Short mmCIF file of C-alpha atoms and ligand atoms in Angstrom, two decimals:
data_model
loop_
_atom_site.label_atom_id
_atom_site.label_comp_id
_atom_site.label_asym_id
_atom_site.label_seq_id
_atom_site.Cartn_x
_atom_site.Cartn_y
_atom_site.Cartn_z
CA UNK B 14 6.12 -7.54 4.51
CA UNK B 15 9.42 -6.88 6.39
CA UNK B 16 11.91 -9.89 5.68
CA UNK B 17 10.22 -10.28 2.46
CA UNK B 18 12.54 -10.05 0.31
CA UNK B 19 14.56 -13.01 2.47
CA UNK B 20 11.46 -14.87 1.95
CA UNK B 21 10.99 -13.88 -1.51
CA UNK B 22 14.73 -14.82 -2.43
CA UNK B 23 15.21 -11.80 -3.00
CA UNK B 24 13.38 -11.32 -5.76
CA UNK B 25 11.06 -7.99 -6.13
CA UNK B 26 8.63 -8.49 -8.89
CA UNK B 27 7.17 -4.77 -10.55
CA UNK B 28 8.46 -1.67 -10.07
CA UNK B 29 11.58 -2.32 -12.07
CA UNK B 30 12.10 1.36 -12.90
CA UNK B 31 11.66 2.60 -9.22
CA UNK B 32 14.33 -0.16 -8.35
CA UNK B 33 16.62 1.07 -11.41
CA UNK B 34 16.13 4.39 -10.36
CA UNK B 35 17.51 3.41 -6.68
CA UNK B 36 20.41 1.42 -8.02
CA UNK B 37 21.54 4.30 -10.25
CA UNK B 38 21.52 6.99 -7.39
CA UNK B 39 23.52 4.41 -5.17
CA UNK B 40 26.35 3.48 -7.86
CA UNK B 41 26.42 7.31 -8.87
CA UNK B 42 26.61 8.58 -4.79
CA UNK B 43 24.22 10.39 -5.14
CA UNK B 44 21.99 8.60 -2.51
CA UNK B 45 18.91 10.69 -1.11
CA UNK B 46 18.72 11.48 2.70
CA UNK B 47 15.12 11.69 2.87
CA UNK B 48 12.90 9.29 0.86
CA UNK B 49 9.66 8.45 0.83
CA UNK B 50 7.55 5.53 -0.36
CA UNK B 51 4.35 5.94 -0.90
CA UNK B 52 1.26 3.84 -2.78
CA UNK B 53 -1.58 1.72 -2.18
CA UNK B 54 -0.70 -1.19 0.52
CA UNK B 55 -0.18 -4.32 -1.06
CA UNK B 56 2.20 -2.63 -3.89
CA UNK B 57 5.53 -3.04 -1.89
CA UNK B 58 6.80 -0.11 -0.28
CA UNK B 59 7.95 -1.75 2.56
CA UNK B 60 10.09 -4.17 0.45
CA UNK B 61 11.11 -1.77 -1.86
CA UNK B 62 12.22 -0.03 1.52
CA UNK B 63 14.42 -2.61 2.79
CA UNK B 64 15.60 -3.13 -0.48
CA UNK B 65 17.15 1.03 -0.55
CA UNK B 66 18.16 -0.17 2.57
CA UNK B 67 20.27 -3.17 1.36
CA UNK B 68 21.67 -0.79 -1.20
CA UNK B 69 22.95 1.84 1.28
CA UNK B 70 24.51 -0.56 3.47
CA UNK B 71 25.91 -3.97 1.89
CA UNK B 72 29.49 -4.06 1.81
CA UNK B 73 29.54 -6.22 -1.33
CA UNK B 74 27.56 -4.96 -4.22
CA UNK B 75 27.77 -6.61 -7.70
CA UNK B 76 26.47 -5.08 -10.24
CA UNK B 77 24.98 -2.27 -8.40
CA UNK B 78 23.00 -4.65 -6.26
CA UNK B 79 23.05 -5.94 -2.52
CA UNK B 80 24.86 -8.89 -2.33
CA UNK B 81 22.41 -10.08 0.34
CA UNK B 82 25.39 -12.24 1.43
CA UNK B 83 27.14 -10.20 3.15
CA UNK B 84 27.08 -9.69 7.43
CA UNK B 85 25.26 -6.09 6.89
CA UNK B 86 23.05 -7.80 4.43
CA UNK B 87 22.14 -10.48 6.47
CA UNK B 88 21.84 -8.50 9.59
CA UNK B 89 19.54 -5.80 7.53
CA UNK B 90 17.05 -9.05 6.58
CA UNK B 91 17.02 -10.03 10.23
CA UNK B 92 16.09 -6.78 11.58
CA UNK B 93 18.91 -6.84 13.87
CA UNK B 94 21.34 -4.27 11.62
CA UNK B 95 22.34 -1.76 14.67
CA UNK B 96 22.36 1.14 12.44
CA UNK B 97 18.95 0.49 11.16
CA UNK B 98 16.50 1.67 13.56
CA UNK B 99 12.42 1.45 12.87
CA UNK B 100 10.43 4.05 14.51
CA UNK B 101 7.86 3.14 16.91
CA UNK B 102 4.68 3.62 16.37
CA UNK B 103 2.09 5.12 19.55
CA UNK B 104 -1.57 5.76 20.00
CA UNK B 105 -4.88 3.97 18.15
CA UNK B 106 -4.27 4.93 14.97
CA UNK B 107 -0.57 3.75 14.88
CA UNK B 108 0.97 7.23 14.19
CA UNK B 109 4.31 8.36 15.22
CA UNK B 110 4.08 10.95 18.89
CA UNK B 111 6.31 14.05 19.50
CA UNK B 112 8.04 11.50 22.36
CA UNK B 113 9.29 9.62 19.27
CA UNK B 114 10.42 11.64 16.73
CA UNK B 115 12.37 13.90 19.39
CA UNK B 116 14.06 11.18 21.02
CA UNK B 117 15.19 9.82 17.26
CA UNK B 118 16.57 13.26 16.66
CA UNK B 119 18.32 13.38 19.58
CA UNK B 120 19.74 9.77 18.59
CA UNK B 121 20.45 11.03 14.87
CA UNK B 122 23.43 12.78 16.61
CA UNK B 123 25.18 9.64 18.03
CA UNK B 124 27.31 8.32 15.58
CA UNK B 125 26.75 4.87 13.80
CA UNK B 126 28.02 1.86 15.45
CA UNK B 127 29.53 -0.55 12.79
CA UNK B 128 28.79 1.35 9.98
CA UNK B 129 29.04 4.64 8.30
CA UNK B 130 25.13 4.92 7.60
CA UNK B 131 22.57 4.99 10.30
CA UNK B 132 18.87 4.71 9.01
CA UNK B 133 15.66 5.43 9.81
CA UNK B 134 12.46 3.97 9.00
CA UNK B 135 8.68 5.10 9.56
CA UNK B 136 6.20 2.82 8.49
CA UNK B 137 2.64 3.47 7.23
CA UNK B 138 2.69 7.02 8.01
CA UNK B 139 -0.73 7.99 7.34
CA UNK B 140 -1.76 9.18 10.54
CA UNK B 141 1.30 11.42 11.69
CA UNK B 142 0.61 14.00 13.02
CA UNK B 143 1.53 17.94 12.18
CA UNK B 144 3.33 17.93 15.77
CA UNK B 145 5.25 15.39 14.79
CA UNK B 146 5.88 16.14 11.40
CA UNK B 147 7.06 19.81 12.44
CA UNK B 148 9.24 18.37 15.05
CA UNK B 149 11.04 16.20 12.22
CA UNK B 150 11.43 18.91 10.08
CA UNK B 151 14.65 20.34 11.99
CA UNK B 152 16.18 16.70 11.94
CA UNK B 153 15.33 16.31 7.85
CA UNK B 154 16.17 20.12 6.75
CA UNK B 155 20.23 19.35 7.89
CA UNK B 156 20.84 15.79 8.74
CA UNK B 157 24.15 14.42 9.37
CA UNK B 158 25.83 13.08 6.79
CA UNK B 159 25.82 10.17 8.01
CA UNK B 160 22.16 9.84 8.63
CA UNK B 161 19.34 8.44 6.29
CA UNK B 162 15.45 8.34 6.65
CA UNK B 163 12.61 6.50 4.57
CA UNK B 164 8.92 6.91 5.39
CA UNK B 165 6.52 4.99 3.78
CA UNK B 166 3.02 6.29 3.22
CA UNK B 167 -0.43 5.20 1.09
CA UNK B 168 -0.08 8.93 -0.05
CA UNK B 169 1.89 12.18 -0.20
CA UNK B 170 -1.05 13.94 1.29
CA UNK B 171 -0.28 12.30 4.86
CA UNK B 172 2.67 14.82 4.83
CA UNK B 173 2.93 18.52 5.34
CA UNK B 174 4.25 20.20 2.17
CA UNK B 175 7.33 21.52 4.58
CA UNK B 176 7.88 17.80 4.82
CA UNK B 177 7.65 16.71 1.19
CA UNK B 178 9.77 19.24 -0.33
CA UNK B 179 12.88 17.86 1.79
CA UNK B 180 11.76 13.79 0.61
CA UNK B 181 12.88 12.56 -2.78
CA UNK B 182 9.51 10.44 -3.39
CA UNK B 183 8.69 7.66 -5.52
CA UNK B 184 5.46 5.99 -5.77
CA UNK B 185 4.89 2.22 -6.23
CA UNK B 186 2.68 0.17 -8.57
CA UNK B 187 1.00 -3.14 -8.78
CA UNK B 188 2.91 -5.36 -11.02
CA UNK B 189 1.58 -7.41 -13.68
CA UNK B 190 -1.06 -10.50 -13.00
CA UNK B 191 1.78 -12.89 -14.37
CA UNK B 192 4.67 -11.78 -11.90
CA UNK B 193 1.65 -11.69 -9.39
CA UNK B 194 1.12 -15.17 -9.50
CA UNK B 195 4.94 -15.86 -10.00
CA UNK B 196 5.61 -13.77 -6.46
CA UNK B 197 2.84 -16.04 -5.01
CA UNK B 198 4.27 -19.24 -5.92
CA UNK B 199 7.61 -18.61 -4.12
CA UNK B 200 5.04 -17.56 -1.64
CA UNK B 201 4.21 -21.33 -1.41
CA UNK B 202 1.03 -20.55 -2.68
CA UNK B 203 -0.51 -23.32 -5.11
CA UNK B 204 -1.14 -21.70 -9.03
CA UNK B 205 -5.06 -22.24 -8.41
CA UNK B 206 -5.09 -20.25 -5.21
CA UNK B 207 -2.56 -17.26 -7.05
CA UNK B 208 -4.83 -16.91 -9.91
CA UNK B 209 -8.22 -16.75 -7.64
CA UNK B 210 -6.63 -14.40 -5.73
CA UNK B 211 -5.11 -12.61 -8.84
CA UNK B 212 -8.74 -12.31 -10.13
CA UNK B 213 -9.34 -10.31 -6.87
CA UNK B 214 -6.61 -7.86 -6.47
CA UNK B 215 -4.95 -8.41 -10.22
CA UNK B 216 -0.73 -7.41 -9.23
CA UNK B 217 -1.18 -6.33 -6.02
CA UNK B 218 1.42 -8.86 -3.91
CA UNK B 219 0.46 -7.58 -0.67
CA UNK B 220 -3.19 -7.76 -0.86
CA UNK B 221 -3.51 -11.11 -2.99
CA UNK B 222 -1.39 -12.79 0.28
CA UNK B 223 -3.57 -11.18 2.37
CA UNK B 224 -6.52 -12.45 0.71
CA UNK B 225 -5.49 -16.18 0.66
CA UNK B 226 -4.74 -16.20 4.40
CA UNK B 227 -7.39 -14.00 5.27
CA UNK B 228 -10.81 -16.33 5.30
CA UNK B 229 -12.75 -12.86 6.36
CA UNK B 230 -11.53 -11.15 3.63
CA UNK B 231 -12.37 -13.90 1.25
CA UNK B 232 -16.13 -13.78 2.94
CA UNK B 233 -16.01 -9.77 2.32
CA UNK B 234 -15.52 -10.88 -1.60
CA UNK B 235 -18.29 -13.38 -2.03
CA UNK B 236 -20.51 -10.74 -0.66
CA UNK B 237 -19.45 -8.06 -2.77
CA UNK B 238 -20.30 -9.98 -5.74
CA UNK B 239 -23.51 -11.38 -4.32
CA UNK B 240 -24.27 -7.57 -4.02
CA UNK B 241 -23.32 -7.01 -7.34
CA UNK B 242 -26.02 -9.67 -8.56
CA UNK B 243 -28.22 -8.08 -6.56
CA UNK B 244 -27.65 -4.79 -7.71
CA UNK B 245 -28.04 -6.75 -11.24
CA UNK B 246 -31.07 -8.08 -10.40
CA UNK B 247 -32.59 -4.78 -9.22
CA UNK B 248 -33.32 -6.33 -5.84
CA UNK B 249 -32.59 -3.58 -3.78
CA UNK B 250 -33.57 -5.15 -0.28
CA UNK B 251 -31.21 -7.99 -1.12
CA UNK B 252 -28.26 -5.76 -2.24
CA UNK B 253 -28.80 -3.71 1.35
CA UNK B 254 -28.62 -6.85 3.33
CA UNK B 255 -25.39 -7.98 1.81
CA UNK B 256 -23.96 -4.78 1.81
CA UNK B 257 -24.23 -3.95 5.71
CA UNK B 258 -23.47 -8.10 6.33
CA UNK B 259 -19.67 -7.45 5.59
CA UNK B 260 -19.53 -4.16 6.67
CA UNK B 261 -19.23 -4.34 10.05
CA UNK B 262 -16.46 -2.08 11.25
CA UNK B 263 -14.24 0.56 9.64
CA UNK B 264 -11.55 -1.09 7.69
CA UNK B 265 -14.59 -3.86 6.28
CA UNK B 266 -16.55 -0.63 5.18
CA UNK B 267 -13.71 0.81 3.46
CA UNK B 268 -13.04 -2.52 1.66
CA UNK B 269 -16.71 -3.36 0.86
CA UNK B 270 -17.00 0.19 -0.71
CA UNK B 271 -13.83 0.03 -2.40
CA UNK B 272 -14.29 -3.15 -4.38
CA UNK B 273 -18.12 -2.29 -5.01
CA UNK B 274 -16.40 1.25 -6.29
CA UNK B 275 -13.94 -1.09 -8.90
CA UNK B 276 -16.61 -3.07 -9.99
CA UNK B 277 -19.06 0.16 -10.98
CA UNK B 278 -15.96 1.13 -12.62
CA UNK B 279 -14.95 -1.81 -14.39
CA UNK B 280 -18.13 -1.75 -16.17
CA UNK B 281 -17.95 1.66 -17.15
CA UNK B 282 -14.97 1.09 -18.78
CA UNK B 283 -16.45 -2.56 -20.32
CA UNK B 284 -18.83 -0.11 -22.22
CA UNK B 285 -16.26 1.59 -24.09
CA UNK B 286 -14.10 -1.29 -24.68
CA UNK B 287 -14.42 -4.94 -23.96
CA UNK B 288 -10.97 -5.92 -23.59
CA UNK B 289 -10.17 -3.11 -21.02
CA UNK B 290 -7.75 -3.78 -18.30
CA UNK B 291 -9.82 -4.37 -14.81
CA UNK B 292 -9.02 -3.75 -11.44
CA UNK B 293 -12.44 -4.69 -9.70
CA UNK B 294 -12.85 -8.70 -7.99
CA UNK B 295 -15.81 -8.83 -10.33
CA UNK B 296 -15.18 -9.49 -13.63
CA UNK B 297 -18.43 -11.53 -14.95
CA UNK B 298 -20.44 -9.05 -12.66
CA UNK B 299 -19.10 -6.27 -14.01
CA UNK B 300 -19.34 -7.41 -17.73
CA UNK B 301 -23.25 -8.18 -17.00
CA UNK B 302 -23.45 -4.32 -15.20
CA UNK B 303 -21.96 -2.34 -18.05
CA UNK B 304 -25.29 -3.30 -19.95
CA UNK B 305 -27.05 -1.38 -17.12
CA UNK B 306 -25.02 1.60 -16.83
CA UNK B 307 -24.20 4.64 -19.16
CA UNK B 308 -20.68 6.71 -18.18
CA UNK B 309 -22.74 8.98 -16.65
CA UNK B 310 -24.75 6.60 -14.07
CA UNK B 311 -21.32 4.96 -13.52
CA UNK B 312 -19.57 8.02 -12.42
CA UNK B 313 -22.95 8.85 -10.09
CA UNK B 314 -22.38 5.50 -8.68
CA UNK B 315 -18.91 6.52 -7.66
CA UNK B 316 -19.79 10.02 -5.98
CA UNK B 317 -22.18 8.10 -4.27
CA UNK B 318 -19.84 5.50 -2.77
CA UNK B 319 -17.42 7.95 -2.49
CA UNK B 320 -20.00 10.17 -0.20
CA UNK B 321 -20.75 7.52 1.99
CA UNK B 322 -17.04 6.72 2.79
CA UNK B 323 -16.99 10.33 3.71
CA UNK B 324 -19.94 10.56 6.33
CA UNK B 325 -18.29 6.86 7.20
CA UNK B 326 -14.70 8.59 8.07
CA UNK B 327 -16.20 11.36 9.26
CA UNK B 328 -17.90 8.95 12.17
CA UNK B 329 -21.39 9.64 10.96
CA UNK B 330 -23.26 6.41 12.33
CA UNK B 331 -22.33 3.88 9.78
CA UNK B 332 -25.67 1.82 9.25
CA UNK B 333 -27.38 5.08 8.16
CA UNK B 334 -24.28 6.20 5.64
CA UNK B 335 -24.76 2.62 4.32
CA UNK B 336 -28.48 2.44 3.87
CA UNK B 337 -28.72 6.01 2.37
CA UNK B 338 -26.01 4.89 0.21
CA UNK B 339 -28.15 2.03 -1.27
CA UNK B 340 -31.15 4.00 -1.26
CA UNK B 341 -29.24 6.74 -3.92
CA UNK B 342 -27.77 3.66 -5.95
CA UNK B 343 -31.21 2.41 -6.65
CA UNK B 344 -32.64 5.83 -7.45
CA UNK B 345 -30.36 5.90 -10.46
CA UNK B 346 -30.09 2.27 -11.87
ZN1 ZN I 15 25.62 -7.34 1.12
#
């Protein structure tokens, strides 16, 4: 999502009091140091990054926004800024080594070039680890003056308390389904395609893109909800099957049990009121389920899933995890 907003046209759609909130503590000075970002992917952390970004650094604000006009501006959107420097990311889960973080705070010392801000950014910091965390500490606890970072995360738990209490945090939110599709049009994606996709992942930007260029992920849907019908259907050998077809690595796993998760809980809350606000890809499904299940079987449903993304994360052999999974689901329904 970097160089969205350029994309975009600069336009961020939800999370108008988080960007408020930013503008205020920029025309005030009062700018935090250390910020982090943190919320489900998809919800726009990294835009909402480069837009605190835009704010720290563009010569020519109106109104208490980025111009976006302006050479810093235009330098920031194409990742070029010399005073803007993203941290790299090492190893297989993409976290952030020692290596890195002590050669940044060795660089943290070196004034900025053509500015008088230097930032740093760490992306999707959900796997860094305490080593590295500790070693950042010294850097965060007494920066320069000068010197800004922003870490985005998909929760404050990735960070050591130590950590947190130093970062001014905000989280992010899914906008509405309208400025969903609206953000997916300037996408250049057709009304048809924004609301199927809306239906999906409701006002999360990130993942509703995702899911119209993504044909796998689209094939990861269908199966969910043929699931679901099985599940429906009390057809327990055919709600196995479809379950382990699109489940078959990690990330798929998580995904599968995720949206199977939102649909259990969409009907839950269909029982108590029809018109309730949904976040599962399922909505007929999930109407025709709350018949079947009480608040309690619902929430059993959701240890359940919950349990199996455990053993899952935990590297117990995934197949098993899955199958026992189904096996509880069907005791209860
Ligand atoms: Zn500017």
């Amino acid at each position: 999502m970097w160089n969205a907003l350029k994309r975009c046209n600069m336009k961020i759609y939800g999370n108008h009091n988080l960007i408020r909130t930013l503008e205020t503590m920029t025309e005030r000075d009062r700018t935090a140091h250390t910020v982090l970002f943190y919320g489900e992917n998809g919800t726009g952390k990294k835009t909402i990054a480069e837009y605190y970004i835009h704010l720290l650094m563009c010569n020519d604000k109106k109104d208490g926004k980025p111009c976006f006009n302006c050479k810093a501006c235009h330098n920031i959107s194409d990742n070029i800024h010399p005073d803007v420097i993203t941290a790299e990311k090492s190893g297989k889960l993409g976290g952030y080594s020692v290596e890195t973080v002590k050669k940044i705070c060795s660089d943290v010392f070196i004034r900025p070039n053509n500015s008088d801000k230097k930032v740093y950014i760490f992306k999707d910091c959900n796997n860094m680890d305490e080593r590295s965390q500790n070693t950042l500490l010294k850097i965060i606890e007494e920066p320069p003056e000068y010197a800004y970072f922003i870490f985005t995360a998909e929760s404050k738990s990735a960070f050591l308390p130590t950590v947190l209490s130093r970062c001014v945090s905000f989280g992010t939110s899914p906008c509405t389904d309208e400025e969903c599709i609206l953000a997916l049009s300037e996408h250049g994606i057709s009304r048809n395609q924004a609301e199927n996709a809306v239906e999906c992942f409701h006002g999360n930007i990130g993942k509703c893109i995702d899911f119209n260029e993504n044909e796998n992920l689209k094939e990861i849907i269908d199966t969910v909800r043929l699931a679901t019908d099985s599940l429906i259907k009390k057809d327990e050998y055919s709600f196995a099957c479809n379950i382990s077809k699109s489940a078959k690595n990690r990330d798929e796993i998580e995904t599968v049990l995720t949206m199977l998760d939102r649909i259990a809980g969409d009907s839950v809350k269909l029982n108590y009121d029809k018109n309730a606000s949904l976040s599962g890809c399922y909505k007929d499904g999930a109407e025709r389920l709350s018949e079947m299940l009480t608040l309690n079987s619902g929430n059993r449903i959701h240890e359940i899933i919950e349990k199996c993304w455990r053993a899952v994360s935990a590297n117990v052999n995934a197949s098993l995890a899955l199958s026992a999974m189904c096996g509880e689901i069907f005791e209860i329904i």
